[in-house]
């Protein structure tokens, strides 16, 4: 196996999400053009573009933090190209699934939960700080999934099904990419 260099793709994606958020702030109507909604069926690029949009600054910060942290870890373990496959395919599939349940959605959460799902399989016992405690990633993943499952029944602006479907697809990628994981 040829060793892949660490390319900082997670951080580069964070940079572009921040730039796109600034564009959203200063160009009226920009978000609506690329948002995931009922138009996405005929405008397939929205399944990708909506990943880079965010609803507000807090939404952006949470996603940037999770992407920088978990994305960099996964990229280091499985390589840059595989990381990008997990990010984009999990995000797109989570969007395809969630467009059936929400009037509109945006954000990288489905893709990020895909990264977390893959990381759970690749390094389940890695200790992470979640819910104010250090714990194995597999336990944190279960708690995040349970929280999203409960959230399905509590109306909010959170696309809980996108999170859960992204994690599901990430788990599948993790099972496939585990053999490429670096020690």
PDB file of C-alpha atoms in Angstrom:
ATOM      1  CA  UNK A   1       0.000   0.000   0.000  1.00  0.00           C
ATOM      2  CA  UNK A   2       1.355   3.390  -1.009  1.00  0.00           C
ATOM      3  CA  UNK A   3       1.482   5.831   1.884  1.00  0.00           C
ATOM      4  CA  UNK A   4      -0.737   8.865   1.371  1.00  0.00           C
ATOM      5  CA  UNK A   5       0.349  12.267   2.600  1.00  0.00           C
ATOM      6  CA  UNK A   6      -1.836  14.139   5.042  1.00  0.00           C
ATOM      7  CA  UNK A   7      -3.374  16.905   2.929  1.00  0.00           C
ATOM      8  CA  UNK A   8      -5.410  18.811   5.557  1.00  0.00           C
ATOM      9  CA  UNK A   9      -8.608  18.265   3.556  1.00  0.00           C
ATOM     10  CA  UNK A  10     -10.796  18.617   6.664  1.00  0.00           C
ATOM     11  CA  UNK A  11      -9.290  22.025   7.395  1.00  0.00           C
ATOM     12  CA  UNK A  12      -9.581  23.078   3.748  1.00  0.00           C
ATOM     13  CA  UNK A  13     -13.277  22.119   3.798  1.00  0.00           C
ATOM     14  CA  UNK A  14     -13.660  24.212   6.974  1.00  0.00           C
ATOM     15  CA  UNK A  15     -12.085  27.177   5.219  1.00  0.00           C
ATOM     16  CA  UNK A  16     -14.490  26.917   2.267  1.00  0.00           C
ATOM     17  CA  UNK A  17     -17.498  26.557   4.547  1.00  0.00           C
ATOM     18  CA  UNK A  18     -16.468  29.746   6.319  1.00  0.00           C
ATOM     19  CA  UNK A  19     -15.985  31.603   3.020  1.00  0.00           C
ATOM     20  CA  UNK A  20     -19.380  30.402   1.769  1.00  0.00           C
ATOM     21  CA  UNK A  21     -20.991  31.487   5.043  1.00  0.00           C
ATOM     22  CA  UNK A  22     -19.600  34.992   4.499  1.00  0.00           C
ATOM     23  CA  UNK A  23     -21.071  34.947   0.982  1.00  0.00           C
ATOM     24  CA  UNK A  24     -24.413  33.896   2.490  1.00  0.00           C
ATOM     25  CA  UNK A  25     -24.280  36.887   4.825  1.00  0.00           C
ATOM     26  CA  UNK A  26     -23.502  39.473   2.172  1.00  0.00           C
ATOM     27  CA  UNK A  27     -25.333  38.265  -0.939  1.00  0.00           C
ATOM     28  CA  UNK A  28     -29.094  38.185  -0.540  1.00  0.00           C
ATOM     29  CA  UNK A  29     -30.812  35.146  -2.034  1.00  0.00           C
ATOM     30  CA  UNK A  30     -27.584  33.126  -2.294  1.00  0.00           C
ATOM     31  CA  UNK A  31     -28.684  30.562   0.295  1.00  0.00           C
ATOM     32  CA  UNK A  32     -32.020  29.910  -1.415  1.00  0.00           C
ATOM     33  CA  UNK A  33     -30.307  29.056  -4.719  1.00  0.00           C
ATOM     34  CA  UNK A  34     -28.233  26.251  -3.184  1.00  0.00           C
ATOM     35  CA  UNK A  35     -30.464  25.122  -0.299  1.00  0.00           C
ATOM     36  CA  UNK A  36     -31.735  21.542  -0.165  1.00  0.00           C
ATOM     37  CA  UNK A  37     -35.510  21.691  -0.719  1.00  0.00           C
ATOM     38  CA  UNK A  38     -38.154  20.280  -3.059  1.00  0.00           C
ATOM     39  CA  UNK A  39     -36.308  21.805  -6.043  1.00  0.00           C
ATOM     40  CA  UNK A  40     -33.360  19.497  -5.321  1.00  0.00           C
ATOM     41  CA  UNK A  41     -35.039  16.645  -7.172  1.00  0.00           C
ATOM     42  CA  UNK A  42     -34.571  18.470 -10.475  1.00  0.00           C
ATOM     43  CA  UNK A  43     -31.473  20.433  -9.421  1.00  0.00           C
ATOM     44  CA  UNK A  44     -29.256  17.601  -8.244  1.00  0.00           C
ATOM     45  CA  UNK A  45     -26.266  19.843  -7.413  1.00  0.00           C
ATOM     46  CA  UNK A  46     -28.187  21.031  -4.327  1.00  0.00           C
ATOM     47  CA  UNK A  47     -27.463  17.676  -2.685  1.00  0.00           C
ATOM     48  CA  UNK A  48     -23.818  18.814  -2.650  1.00  0.00           C
ATOM     49  CA  UNK A  49     -24.067  22.591  -2.317  1.00  0.00           C
ATOM     50  CA  UNK A  50     -26.337  22.442   0.723  1.00  0.00           C
ATOM     51  CA  UNK A  51     -23.523  20.707   2.627  1.00  0.00           C
ATOM     52  CA  UNK A  52     -21.529  23.961   2.529  1.00  0.00           C
ATOM     53  CA  UNK A  53     -24.365  26.255   3.688  1.00  0.00           C
ATOM     54  CA  UNK A  54     -25.174  27.060   7.315  1.00  0.00           C
ATOM     55  CA  UNK A  55     -28.168  28.624   9.035  1.00  0.00           C
ATOM     56  CA  UNK A  56     -26.313  30.839  11.502  1.00  0.00           C
ATOM     57  CA  UNK A  57     -22.917  31.432  13.057  1.00  0.00           C
ATOM     58  CA  UNK A  58     -23.458  28.942  15.898  1.00  0.00           C
ATOM     59  CA  UNK A  59     -24.435  26.206  13.416  1.00  0.00           C
ATOM     60  CA  UNK A  60     -21.286  26.966  11.430  1.00  0.00           C
ATOM     61  CA  UNK A  61     -19.025  26.919  14.509  1.00  0.00           C
ATOM     62  CA  UNK A  62     -20.315  23.545  15.738  1.00  0.00           C
ATOM     63  CA  UNK A  63     -19.810  22.011  12.311  1.00  0.00           C
ATOM     64  CA  UNK A  64     -16.375  23.556  11.821  1.00  0.00           C
ATOM     65  CA  UNK A  65     -15.225  22.306  15.215  1.00  0.00           C
ATOM     66  CA  UNK A  66     -16.487  18.760  14.590  1.00  0.00           C
ATOM     67  CA  UNK A  67     -15.137  18.660  11.030  1.00  0.00           C
ATOM     68  CA  UNK A  68     -11.709  19.977  12.018  1.00  0.00           C
ATOM     69  CA  UNK A  69     -11.423  17.571  14.951  1.00  0.00           C
ATOM     70  CA  UNK A  70     -12.985  14.325  13.731  1.00  0.00           C
ATOM     71  CA  UNK A  71     -12.236  14.942  10.058  1.00  0.00           C
ATOM     72  CA  UNK A  72      -8.525  15.448  10.699  1.00  0.00           C
ATOM     73  CA  UNK A  73      -8.426  12.301  12.810  1.00  0.00           C
ATOM     74  CA  UNK A  74     -10.133  10.212  10.150  1.00  0.00           C
ATOM     75  CA  UNK A  75      -8.046  11.689   7.352  1.00  0.00           C
ATOM     76  CA  UNK A  76      -4.860  10.849   9.262  1.00  0.00           C
ATOM     77  CA  UNK A  77      -6.042   7.249   9.732  1.00  0.00           C
ATOM     78  CA  UNK A  78      -7.431   6.345   6.294  1.00  0.00           C
ATOM     79  CA  UNK A  79      -5.865   8.913   3.973  1.00  0.00           C
ATOM     80  CA  UNK A  80      -7.093  12.039   2.258  1.00  0.00           C
ATOM     81  CA  UNK A  81      -8.899  10.575  -0.729  1.00  0.00           C
ATOM     82  CA  UNK A  82     -10.808   8.054   1.369  1.00  0.00           C
ATOM     83  CA  UNK A  83     -11.678  10.802   3.831  1.00  0.00           C
ATOM     84  CA  UNK A  84     -13.128  12.920   1.007  1.00  0.00           C
ATOM     85  CA  UNK A  85     -15.188   9.952  -0.199  1.00  0.00           C
ATOM     86  CA  UNK A  86     -16.620   9.472   3.302  1.00  0.00           C
ATOM     87  CA  UNK A  87     -17.373  13.199   3.648  1.00  0.00           C
ATOM     88  CA  UNK A  88     -19.051  13.757   0.293  1.00  0.00           C
ATOM     89  CA  UNK A  89     -20.849  10.436  -0.127  1.00  0.00           C
ATOM     90  CA  UNK A  90     -22.167  10.423   3.460  1.00  0.00           C
ATOM     91  CA  UNK A  91     -23.298  14.027   3.072  1.00  0.00           C
ATOM     92  CA  UNK A  92     -24.992  13.427  -0.270  1.00  0.00           C
ATOM     93  CA  UNK A  93     -26.696  10.210   0.864  1.00  0.00           C
ATOM     94  CA  UNK A  94     -27.848  11.851   4.107  1.00  0.00           C
ATOM     95  CA  UNK A  95     -29.313  14.669   1.988  1.00  0.00           C
ATOM     96  CA  UNK A  96     -31.024  12.250  -0.386  1.00  0.00           C
ATOM     97  CA  UNK A  97     -32.574  10.509   2.612  1.00  0.00           C
ATOM     98  CA  UNK A  98     -33.548  13.656   4.517  1.00  0.00           C
ATOM     99  CA  UNK A  99     -35.082  15.572   1.575  1.00  0.00           C
ATOM    100  CA  UNK A 100     -38.054  13.229   1.976  1.00  0.00           C
ATOM    101  CA  UNK A 101     -38.693  14.386   5.550  1.00  0.00           C
ATOM    102  CA  UNK A 102     -37.852  18.105   5.739  1.00  0.00           C
ATOM    103  CA  UNK A 103     -39.121  21.115   3.795  1.00  0.00           C
ATOM    104  CA  UNK A 104     -35.556  22.383   3.506  1.00  0.00           C
ATOM    105  CA  UNK A 105     -32.175  21.676   5.014  1.00  0.00           C
ATOM    106  CA  UNK A 106     -28.593  22.869   4.946  1.00  0.00           C
ATOM    107  CA  UNK A 107     -25.336  22.180   6.706  1.00  0.00           C
ATOM    108  CA  UNK A 108     -22.542  19.653   6.860  1.00  0.00           C
ATOM    109  CA  UNK A 109     -23.970  17.648   9.753  1.00  0.00           C
ATOM    110  CA  UNK A 110     -24.873  14.577   7.692  1.00  0.00           C
ATOM    111  CA  UNK A 111     -21.355  14.485   6.251  1.00  0.00           C
ATOM    112  CA  UNK A 112     -19.790  15.075   9.675  1.00  0.00           C
ATOM    113  CA  UNK A 113     -21.859  12.335  11.264  1.00  0.00           C
ATOM    114  CA  UNK A 114     -20.643  10.137   8.402  1.00  0.00           C
ATOM    115  CA  UNK A 115     -17.083  10.945   9.439  1.00  0.00           C
ATOM    116  CA  UNK A 116     -17.899  10.166  13.063  1.00  0.00           C
ATOM    117  CA  UNK A 117     -19.551   6.887  12.042  1.00  0.00           C
ATOM    118  CA  UNK A 118     -16.487   5.835  10.052  1.00  0.00           C
ATOM    119  CA  UNK A 119     -14.210   6.836  12.908  1.00  0.00           C
ATOM    120  CA  UNK A 120     -16.309   4.785  15.348  1.00  0.00           C
ATOM    121  CA  UNK A 121     -15.578   1.652  13.337  1.00  0.00           C
ATOM    122  CA  UNK A 122     -11.937   2.483  12.631  1.00  0.00           C
ATOM    123  CA  UNK A 123     -11.062   3.526  16.209  1.00  0.00           C
ATOM    124  CA  UNK A 124     -13.956   2.649  18.546  1.00  0.00           C
ATOM    125  CA  UNK A 125     -11.987   2.883  21.792  1.00  0.00           C
ATOM    126  CA  UNK A 126     -10.328   6.211  21.057  1.00  0.00           C
ATOM    127  CA  UNK A 127     -11.060   8.526  23.989  1.00  0.00           C
ATOM    128  CA  UNK A 128     -12.945  11.725  23.144  1.00  0.00           C
ATOM    129  CA  UNK A 129     -14.372  14.483  25.288  1.00  0.00           C
ATOM    130  CA  UNK A 130     -18.170  14.411  24.967  1.00  0.00           C
ATOM    131  CA  UNK A 131     -20.982  15.516  27.260  1.00  0.00           C
ATOM    132  CA  UNK A 132     -18.406  16.964  29.648  1.00  0.00           C
ATOM    133  CA  UNK A 133     -16.625  13.631  30.138  1.00  0.00           C
ATOM    134  CA  UNK A 134     -13.832  11.624  28.541  1.00  0.00           C
ATOM    135  CA  UNK A 135     -15.290   8.466  27.004  1.00  0.00           C
ATOM    136  CA  UNK A 136     -14.676   5.933  24.220  1.00  0.00           C
ATOM    137  CA  UNK A 137     -15.806   7.208  20.827  1.00  0.00           C
ATOM    138  CA  UNK A 138     -18.175   4.265  20.428  1.00  0.00           C
ATOM    139  CA  UNK A 139     -20.048   5.318  23.594  1.00  0.00           C
ATOM    140  CA  UNK A 140     -20.144   8.970  22.515  1.00  0.00           C
ATOM    141  CA  UNK A 141     -21.482   7.837  19.126  1.00  0.00           C
ATOM    142  CA  UNK A 142     -24.236   5.809  20.742  1.00  0.00           C
ATOM    143  CA  UNK A 143     -25.206   8.756  22.950  1.00  0.00           C
ATOM    144  CA  UNK A 144     -25.250  11.147  19.972  1.00  0.00           C
ATOM    145  CA  UNK A 145     -27.387   8.681  18.007  1.00  0.00           C
ATOM    146  CA  UNK A 146     -29.818   8.234  20.916  1.00  0.00           C
ATOM    147  CA  UNK A 147     -30.073  12.015  21.272  1.00  0.00           C
ATOM    148  CA  UNK A 148     -30.881  12.347  17.573  1.00  0.00           C
ATOM    149  CA  UNK A 149     -33.386   9.480  17.710  1.00  0.00           C
ATOM    150  CA  UNK A 150     -35.193  11.241  20.574  1.00  0.00           C
ATOM    151  CA  UNK A 151     -34.937  14.529  18.664  1.00  0.00           C
ATOM    152  CA  UNK A 152     -36.954  13.073  15.786  1.00  0.00           C
ATOM    153  CA  UNK A 153     -40.035  13.283  17.992  1.00  0.00           C
ATOM    154  CA  UNK A 154     -39.324  16.810  19.242  1.00  0.00           C
ATOM    155  CA  UNK A 155     -39.856  19.381  16.487  1.00  0.00           C
ATOM    156  CA  UNK A 156     -36.894  21.701  16.045  1.00  0.00           C
ATOM    157  CA  UNK A 157     -34.671  23.123  13.330  1.00  0.00           C
ATOM    158  CA  UNK A 158     -32.287  20.167  13.631  1.00  0.00           C
ATOM    159  CA  UNK A 159     -32.306  17.553  10.846  1.00  0.00           C
ATOM    160  CA  UNK A 160     -31.972  14.588  13.180  1.00  0.00           C
ATOM    161  CA  UNK A 161     -32.645  12.103  10.376  1.00  0.00           C
ATOM    162  CA  UNK A 162     -29.782  13.579   8.358  1.00  0.00           C
ATOM    163  CA  UNK A 163     -27.487  13.048  11.349  1.00  0.00           C
ATOM    164  CA  UNK A 164     -28.610   9.464  11.837  1.00  0.00           C
ATOM    165  CA  UNK A 165     -28.478   8.547   8.160  1.00  0.00           C
ATOM    166  CA  UNK A 166     -25.058  10.187   7.809  1.00  0.00           C
ATOM    167  CA  UNK A 167     -23.783   8.152  10.758  1.00  0.00           C
ATOM    168  CA  UNK A 168     -25.275   4.971   9.266  1.00  0.00           C
ATOM    169  CA  UNK A 169     -23.476   5.512   5.960  1.00  0.00           C
ATOM    170  CA  UNK A 170     -20.297   6.415   7.843  1.00  0.00           C
ATOM    171  CA  UNK A 171     -20.436   3.143   9.769  1.00  0.00           C
ATOM    172  CA  UNK A 172     -20.583   1.297   6.449  1.00  0.00           C
ATOM    173  CA  UNK A 173     -17.595   3.252   5.127  1.00  0.00           C
ATOM    174  CA  UNK A 174     -15.735   2.583   8.366  1.00  0.00           C
ATOM    175  CA  UNK A 175     -16.231  -1.164   7.972  1.00  0.00           C
ATOM    176  CA  UNK A 176     -14.887  -0.943   4.435  1.00  0.00           C
ATOM    177  CA  UNK A 177     -11.965   1.394   5.219  1.00  0.00           C
ATOM    178  CA  UNK A 178     -10.912  -0.150   8.521  1.00  0.00           C
ATOM    179  CA  UNK A 179      -8.338  -2.289   6.735  1.00  0.00           C
ATOM    180  CA  UNK A 180      -6.650   0.880   5.420  1.00  0.00           C
ATOM    181  CA  UNK A 181      -6.381   2.424   8.858  1.00  0.00           C
ATOM    182  CA  UNK A 182      -2.906   3.432   9.978  1.00  0.00           C
ATOM    183  CA  UNK A 183      -1.725   2.411  13.398  1.00  0.00           C
TER     184      UNK A 183
END
